[in-house]
CSV table of C-alpha atoms in Angstrom, one decimal:
chain,number,residue,atom,x,y,z
A,1,MET,CA,17.4,66.5,-91.8
A,2,LYS,CA,18.4,70.1,-92.1
A,3,LYS,CA,17.9,69.8,-95.8
A,4,ILE,CA,14.2,69.4,-95.3
A,5,TYR,CA,14.0,72.7,-93.3
A,6,LEU,CA,16.0,74.5,-95.9
A,7,ALA,CA,13.8,73.2,-98.7
A,8,LEU,CA,10.6,74.2,-96.8
A,9,ALA,CA,12.0,77.7,-96.2
A,10,VAL,CA,12.9,78.0,-99.9
A,11,PHE,CA,9.4,76.8,-100.9
A,12,SER,CA,7.8,79.2,-98.5
A,13,ALA,CA,9.8,82.2,-99.6
A,14,VAL,CA,9.2,81.4,-103.3
A,15,ALA,CA,5.4,80.9,-102.6
A,16,ILE,CA,5.2,84.2,-100.7
A,17,VAL,CA,7.0,86.1,-103.5
A,18,ILE,CA,5.0,84.6,-106.3
A,19,GLY,CA,1.7,84.8,-104.4
A,20,SER,CA,2.4,88.5,-103.7
A,21,THR,CA,3.4,89.4,-107.3
A,22,VAL,CA,2.5,87.4,-110.4
A,23,LEU,CA,-0.1,85.1,-108.9
A,24,SER,CA,-1.6,87.5,-106.3
A,25,VAL,CA,-5.1,88.0,-107.9
A,26,SER,CA,-7.8,85.9,-106.2
A,27,TYR,CA,-11.1,85.3,-108.0
A,28,GLU,CA,-12.4,82.1,-106.6
A,29,PRO,CA,-15.5,80.2,-107.7
A,30,LEU,CA,-17.1,81.4,-104.5
A,31,ASP,CA,-16.3,85.1,-105.4
A,32,GLU,CA,-17.8,84.6,-108.8
A,33,VAL,CA,-21.1,83.3,-107.4
A,34,ALA,CA,-21.2,86.0,-104.7
A,35,GLU,CA,-20.5,88.7,-107.3
A,36,ARG,CA,-23.7,87.7,-109.1
A,37,MET,CA,-25.6,88.2,-105.8
A,38,ASN,CA,-23.9,91.5,-105.0
A,39,LEU,CA,-22.6,90.0,-101.8
A,40,THR,CA,-19.7,91.9,-100.4
A,41,GLY,CA,-18.5,89.5,-97.7
A,42,GLU,CA,-17.5,92.2,-95.2
A,43,ASN,CA,-15.7,90.6,-92.3
A,44,LEU,CA,-17.1,91.5,-88.8
A,45,LEU,CA,-13.6,92.1,-87.4
A,46,GLY,CA,-11.5,94.8,-89.0
A,47,SER,CA,-8.3,92.9,-89.8
A,48,PRO,CA,-5.1,94.9,-89.5
A,49,PHE,CA,-3.7,93.6,-92.8
A,50,PRO,CA,-6.8,93.2,-95.1
A,51,GLU,CA,-6.2,90.8,-98.1
A,52,TYR,CA,-2.5,90.5,-97.0
A,53,THR,CA,-1.8,94.2,-97.6
A,54,ILE,CA,-0.2,96.7,-95.2
A,55,PRO,CA,-1.4,100.3,-95.3
A,56,GLY,CA,1.2,102.6,-96.8
A,57,PHE,CA,3.1,99.8,-98.6
A,58,PRO,CA,2.7,98.7,-102.2
A,59,CYS,CA,0.6,95.6,-102.5
A,60,TRP,CA,3.5,93.4,-103.5
A,61,ALA,CA,5.6,94.5,-100.5
A,62,GLY,CA,2.7,94.3,-98.1
A,63,GLY,CA,2.0,90.7,-99.4
A,64,ILE,CA,5.6,89.6,-98.8
A,65,ILE,CA,5.8,91.1,-95.4
A,66,SER,CA,2.3,89.6,-94.5
A,67,GLY,CA,3.4,86.2,-95.8
A,68,LEU,CA,6.6,86.2,-93.8
A,69,VAL,CA,5.0,87.5,-90.6
A,70,GLY,CA,2.0,85.1,-91.0
A,71,GLY,CA,4.3,82.1,-91.6
A,72,ILE,CA,6.4,83.0,-88.5
A,73,ILE,CA,3.2,83.4,-86.4
A,74,VAL,CA,1.8,80.1,-87.6
A,75,PHE,CA,5.1,78.3,-86.8
A,76,ALA,CA,5.3,79.9,-83.4
A,77,ILE,CA,1.7,79.1,-82.4
A,78,ILE,CA,2.0,75.5,-83.4
A,79,ARG,CA,5.3,75.1,-81.4
A,80,LEU,CA,3.6,76.8,-78.5
A,81,LEU,CA,0.5,74.6,-78.7
A,82,MET,CA,2.6,71.5,-78.8
A,83,LYS,CA,4.6,72.7,-75.8
A,84,VAL,CA,1.7,73.6,-73.5
A,85,GLY,CA,1.5,71.4,-70.5
A,86,GLU,CA,4.5,69.4,-71.6
A,87,ASP,CA,6.7,70.1,-68.6
A,88,GLY,CA,4.1,69.3,-66.0
A,89,GLY,CA,3.0,66.2,-67.8
A,90,ASN,CA,5.6,63.8,-66.6
B,1,MET,CA,-12.8,78.6,-100.4
B,2,HIS,CA,-12.5,80.8,-97.3
B,3,ILE,CA,-16.1,81.7,-96.5
B,4,PRO,CA,-16.4,85.4,-95.3
B,5,ASP,CA,-18.9,86.7,-92.7
B,6,GLY,CA,-22.4,87.2,-94.0
B,7,TYR,CA,-22.5,84.4,-96.5
B,8,LEU,CA,-23.9,81.7,-94.1
B,9,SER,CA,-27.2,81.8,-92.2
B,10,ASN,CA,-27.1,81.8,-88.4
B,11,LYS,CA,-28.3,78.3,-88.2
B,12,VAL,CA,-25.6,77.0,-90.5
B,13,TRP,CA,-22.6,78.8,-89.1
B,14,LEU,CA,-23.7,78.0,-85.5
B,15,THR,CA,-24.1,74.3,-86.4
B,16,CYS,CA,-20.7,74.2,-88.0
B,17,TYR,CA,-19.1,75.7,-84.9
B,18,ALA,CA,-20.9,73.1,-82.7
B,19,ILE,CA,-19.5,70.3,-84.9
B,20,SER,CA,-16.0,71.6,-85.5
B,21,LEU,CA,-14.9,73.0,-82.2
B,22,PRO,CA,-15.2,69.7,-80.2
B,23,ILE,CA,-13.4,67.9,-83.1
B,24,ILE,CA,-10.5,70.4,-83.2
B,25,ALA,CA,-10.2,70.1,-79.4
B,26,PHE,CA,-10.2,66.3,-79.6
B,27,ALA,CA,-7.7,66.3,-82.4
B,28,TYR,CA,-5.4,68.6,-80.4
B,29,ILE,CA,-5.5,66.4,-77.4
B,30,ARG,CA,-4.8,63.3,-79.5
B,31,LEU,CA,-2.0,65.0,-81.4
B,32,LYS,CA,-0.2,66.1,-78.2
B,33,ARG,CA,-0.4,62.6,-76.9
B,34,LYS,CA,0.7,60.9,-80.1
B,35,MET,CA,3.2,63.2,-81.8
B,36,GLY,CA,6.8,62.6,-80.8
B,37,LYS,CA,8.9,65.6,-79.7
B,38,MET,CA,11.2,65.1,-82.7
B,39,GLU,CA,8.4,65.6,-85.1
B,40,VAL,CA,7.1,68.9,-83.7
B,41,PRO,CA,9.6,71.2,-85.3
B,42,LEU,CA,9.0,69.6,-88.8
B,43,PHE,CA,5.2,69.7,-88.3
B,44,SER,CA,5.4,73.4,-87.3
B,45,ALA,CA,7.6,74.2,-90.3
B,46,LEU,CA,5.4,72.3,-92.8
B,47,THR,CA,2.3,74.0,-91.4
B,48,ALA,CA,4.0,77.4,-91.9
B,49,THR,CA,4.9,76.4,-95.5
B,50,VAL,CA,1.2,75.5,-96.1
B,51,PHE,CA,0.3,79.0,-95.0
B,52,ALA,CA,2.7,80.4,-97.5
B,53,LEU,CA,1.5,78.0,-100.3
B,54,GLN,CA,-2.1,79.2,-99.7
B,55,MET,CA,-1.0,82.7,-100.9
B,56,VAL,CA,-0.5,81.5,-104.5
B,57,ASN,CA,-3.6,82.0,-106.6
B,58,TYR,CA,-3.4,80.0,-109.8
B,59,PRO,CA,-5.9,80.9,-112.6
B,60,LEU,CA,-6.8,77.4,-113.8
B,61,GLY,CA,-10.5,77.3,-112.9
B,62,PRO,CA,-13.5,77.4,-115.2
B,63,GLY,CA,-14.5,80.9,-116.3
B,64,GLY,CA,-11.1,82.4,-115.3
B,65,THR,CA,-11.5,81.6,-111.7
B,66,THR,CA,-8.5,81.1,-109.5
B,67,GLY,CA,-7.8,78.6,-106.8
B,68,HIS,CA,-5.2,78.0,-104.1
B,69,LEU,CA,-3.8,75.0,-102.4
B,70,ILE,CA,-5.4,74.1,-99.0
B,71,GLY,CA,-2.4,72.0,-98.1
B,72,THR,CA,-4.4,69.9,-95.6
B,73,PRO,CA,-3.9,66.6,-97.5
B,74,MET,CA,-0.1,66.8,-97.3
B,75,LEU,CA,-0.2,67.6,-93.5
B,76,ALA,CA,-2.8,64.9,-92.9
B,77,ILE,CA,-1.1,62.2,-94.9
B,78,ILE,CA,2.5,62.9,-93.6
B,79,PHE,CA,1.6,63.6,-90.0
B,80,GLY,CA,-1.8,62.1,-89.5
B,81,PRO,CA,-5.3,63.5,-89.6
B,82,ASP,CA,-5.1,65.1,-86.1
B,83,ALA,CA,-2.1,67.2,-87.4
B,84,GLY,CA,-4.0,68.2,-90.5
B,85,ILE,CA,-7.0,69.4,-88.4
B,86,VAL,CA,-4.8,71.3,-85.8
B,87,GLY,CA,-2.5,72.8,-88.4
B,88,LEU,CA,-5.2,74.1,-90.7
B,89,SER,CA,-7.3,75.3,-87.8
B,90,VAL,CA,-4.3,77.5,-86.7
B,91,ILE,CA,-3.8,78.8,-90.2
B,92,LEU,CA,-7.4,79.6,-90.7
B,93,PHE,CA,-7.6,81.4,-87.4
B,94,ILE,CA,-4.6,83.6,-88.3
B,95,GLN,CA,-5.9,84.3,-91.8
B,96,ALA,CA,-9.3,85.3,-90.4
B,97,LEU,CA,-7.9,87.4,-87.6
B,98,LEU,CA,-5.0,89.2,-89.2
B,99,PHE,CA,-5.7,89.2,-92.9
B,100,GLY,CA,-9.5,89.1,-93.2
B,101,ASP,CA,-9.3,85.9,-95.2
B,102,GLY,CA,-12.4,84.0,-94.1
B,103,GLY,CA,-14.8,85.3,-91.5
B,104,ILE,CA,-15.0,85.0,-87.7
B,105,THR,CA,-18.6,83.7,-87.7
B,106,THR,CA,-17.7,81.3,-90.5
B,107,TYR,CA,-14.5,80.0,-88.8
B,108,GLY,CA,-16.4,76.9,-87.7
B,109,ALA,CA,-17.5,76.2,-91.3
B,110,ASN,CA,-14.1,76.9,-92.8
B,111,THR,CA,-12.4,74.6,-90.3
B,112,LEU,CA,-15.1,72.0,-90.8
B,113,ASN,CA,-14.4,72.1,-94.6
B,114,MET,CA,-10.7,72.7,-95.0
B,115,ALA,CA,-9.3,71.3,-91.8
B,116,ILE,CA,-11.6,68.5,-90.6
B,117,THR,CA,-13.2,67.1,-93.8
B,118,ALA,CA,-10.1,67.5,-96.0
B,119,SER,CA,-7.9,65.8,-93.3
B,120,LEU,CA,-10.1,62.8,-92.8
B,121,VAL,CA,-11.0,62.3,-96.4
B,122,SER,CA,-7.4,62.6,-97.7
B,123,PHE,CA,-5.8,60.5,-94.9
B,124,TYR,CA,-8.2,57.6,-95.0
B,125,SER,CA,-8.5,57.6,-98.8
B,126,TYR,CA,-4.6,57.6,-98.9
B,127,LEU,CA,-4.6,54.5,-96.8
B,128,LEU,CA,-7.2,52.8,-99.1
B,129,PHE,CA,-5.3,53.8,-102.2
B,130,ARG,CA,-2.1,52.4,-100.8
B,131,ARG,CA,-3.6,49.0,-100.7
B,132,ALA,CA,-4.0,49.2,-104.4
B,133,PHE,CA,-0.9,51.1,-105.3
B,134,LYS,CA,2.3,49.7,-103.8
B,135,GLY,CA,5.9,50.9,-103.8
B,136,GLU,CA,7.3,54.4,-104.3
B,137,LYS,CA,5.2,55.1,-107.4
B,138,GLY,CA,2.1,53.9,-105.5
B,139,ARG,CA,3.0,56.5,-102.8
B,140,VAL,CA,2.9,59.3,-105.3
B,141,ILE,CA,-0.3,58.1,-107.0
B,142,SER,CA,-2.0,57.5,-103.7
B,143,GLY,CA,-0.9,60.9,-102.4
B,144,GLY,CA,-2.1,62.6,-105.6
B,145,LEU,CA,-5.5,61.0,-105.6
B,146,ALA,CA,-6.0,61.6,-101.9
B,147,GLY,CA,-5.0,65.2,-102.2
B,148,TRP,CA,-7.5,65.7,-105.0
B,149,LEU,CA,-10.2,64.0,-103.0
B,150,GLY,CA,-9.3,66.1,-100.0
B,151,ILE,CA,-9.9,69.5,-101.6
B,152,VAL,CA,-12.9,68.3,-103.6
B,153,SER,CA,-14.6,67.0,-100.5
B,154,ALA,CA,-14.0,70.3,-98.7
B,155,ALA,CA,-15.4,72.2,-101.7
B,156,LEU,CA,-18.6,70.0,-101.8
B,157,LEU,CA,-19.2,70.6,-98.1
B,158,CYS,CA,-18.7,74.3,-98.6
B,159,GLY,CA,-21.3,74.1,-101.4
B,160,LEU,CA,-23.7,72.3,-99.0
B,161,GLU,CA,-23.3,75.0,-96.3
B,162,LEU,CA,-23.8,77.8,-98.8
B,163,GLY,CA,-26.8,76.1,-100.4
B,164,LEU,CA,-28.4,75.6,-97.0
B,165,SER,CA,-27.9,79.3,-96.4
B,166,ARG,CA,-30.1,80.3,-99.3
B,167,ALA,CA,-31.7,83.1,-97.3
B,168,THR,CA,-28.4,84.9,-97.0
B,169,PHE,CA,-26.4,83.5,-100.0
B,170,GLY,CA,-29.1,83.5,-102.6
B,171,TYR,CA,-28.5,80.2,-104.4
B,172,GLY,CA,-29.8,76.8,-103.5
B,173,LEU,CA,-28.1,73.4,-103.3
B,174,ASN,CA,-28.7,72.8,-107.0
B,175,ILE,CA,-26.3,75.6,-107.8
B,176,THR,CA,-23.8,75.8,-105.0
B,177,ILE,CA,-22.8,72.1,-104.9
B,178,PRO,CA,-22.1,71.8,-108.6
B,179,VAL,CA,-20.3,75.1,-108.8
B,180,MET,CA,-18.0,74.4,-105.9
B,181,GLY,CA,-17.6,70.7,-106.8
B,182,ILE,CA,-16.9,71.1,-110.5
B,183,SER,CA,-14.6,74.1,-110.2
B,184,HIS,CA,-12.5,72.4,-107.5
B,185,ALA,CA,-12.4,69.2,-109.4
B,186,VAL,CA,-10.4,71.1,-111.9
B,187,LEU,CA,-8.5,73.4,-109.5
B,188,GLY,CA,-7.8,70.4,-107.2
B,189,LEU,CA,-5.6,68.8,-109.8
B,190,VAL,CA,-2.8,71.1,-108.6
B,191,GLU,CA,-3.5,70.1,-105.0
B,192,GLY,CA,-3.2,66.4,-106.2
B,193,VAL,CA,0.1,67.0,-107.9
B,194,ILE,CA,1.7,69.0,-105.0
B,195,THR,CA,0.4,66.4,-102.5
B,196,GLY,CA,1.8,63.5,-104.5
B,197,PHE,CA,5.2,65.3,-104.7
B,198,ALA,CA,5.3,66.2,-101.0
B,199,VAL,CA,4.3,62.6,-100.0
B,200,TYR,CA,7.0,61.3,-102.3
B,201,ALA,CA,9.7,63.7,-100.9
B,202,PHE,CA,8.8,63.1,-97.2
B,203,GLY,CA,8.6,59.3,-97.9
B,204,LYS,CA,12.1,59.4,-99.2
B,205,TYR,CA,13.7,61.6,-96.6
B,206,LYS,CA,11.6,60.8,-93.6
B,207,PRO,CA,10.3,57.3,-94.2
B,208,GLU,CA,9.6,56.7,-90.5
B,209,LEU,CA,6.7,59.2,-90.7
B,210,PHE,CA,4.9,56.7,-92.8
B,211,SER,CA,5.5,53.6,-90.6
B,212,ARG,CA,2.1,54.0,-88.9
């Protein structure tokens, strides 16, 4: 069982490093079409880590930190959501 | 495939919210009722892995475009469609809020495409494919085909929403649906391969997850 968690941790770490270095450039079909229309796609909320970068850090380092922090937050939120109301349920 | 703010017309993004929020809430309630306590840590870990996998942009699309996994099919096939919906909804929320990946007004549309549609299509198509493809090999083939269908269906719905937002996006359905559909039919091959591999691996090490 623990092997699965180890494998998932390794896959995640490798994905975050690759996604922040060699395969970090995103130019999706949606971007291509939007570019032709000069659409900028500005988000209404100013995100603290835009495009997985951290101000003051090189892009690759910001990407790795963003990936790790994001992954941990996602993990924690799912655990929390699945725990809410659990104790009072029975 | 994450739609930013400003691409969709008010009517379209409001409609998407009206459809997706009740479905996410319903899926969450069902998931809490059905998922065993022992499965929660693994579901949480796989969802975090999906978040990480989405960071990899592979340049395999037509015209040099890139794509990324959505990961919904593997979550939906392994843990059920409710898990796919809830897991991706959390990922998309964090991406929009912290990383500016996908908009806030378009969160309803993004969840409708990548969380809800991809989950339902991949899960139920997987069940159908399993009737035709038996055994371990059949699990891989079914997972691969369902994974591909999951991302392509999400892309087609994304194309529909963009095409219906011609006033803001500029292109009609005759452009948006083929562009999104064809490009993701190619980019989705990777989703299919990864989903097939994941379904095989989990089927081997956690076969009880597939007993439903």
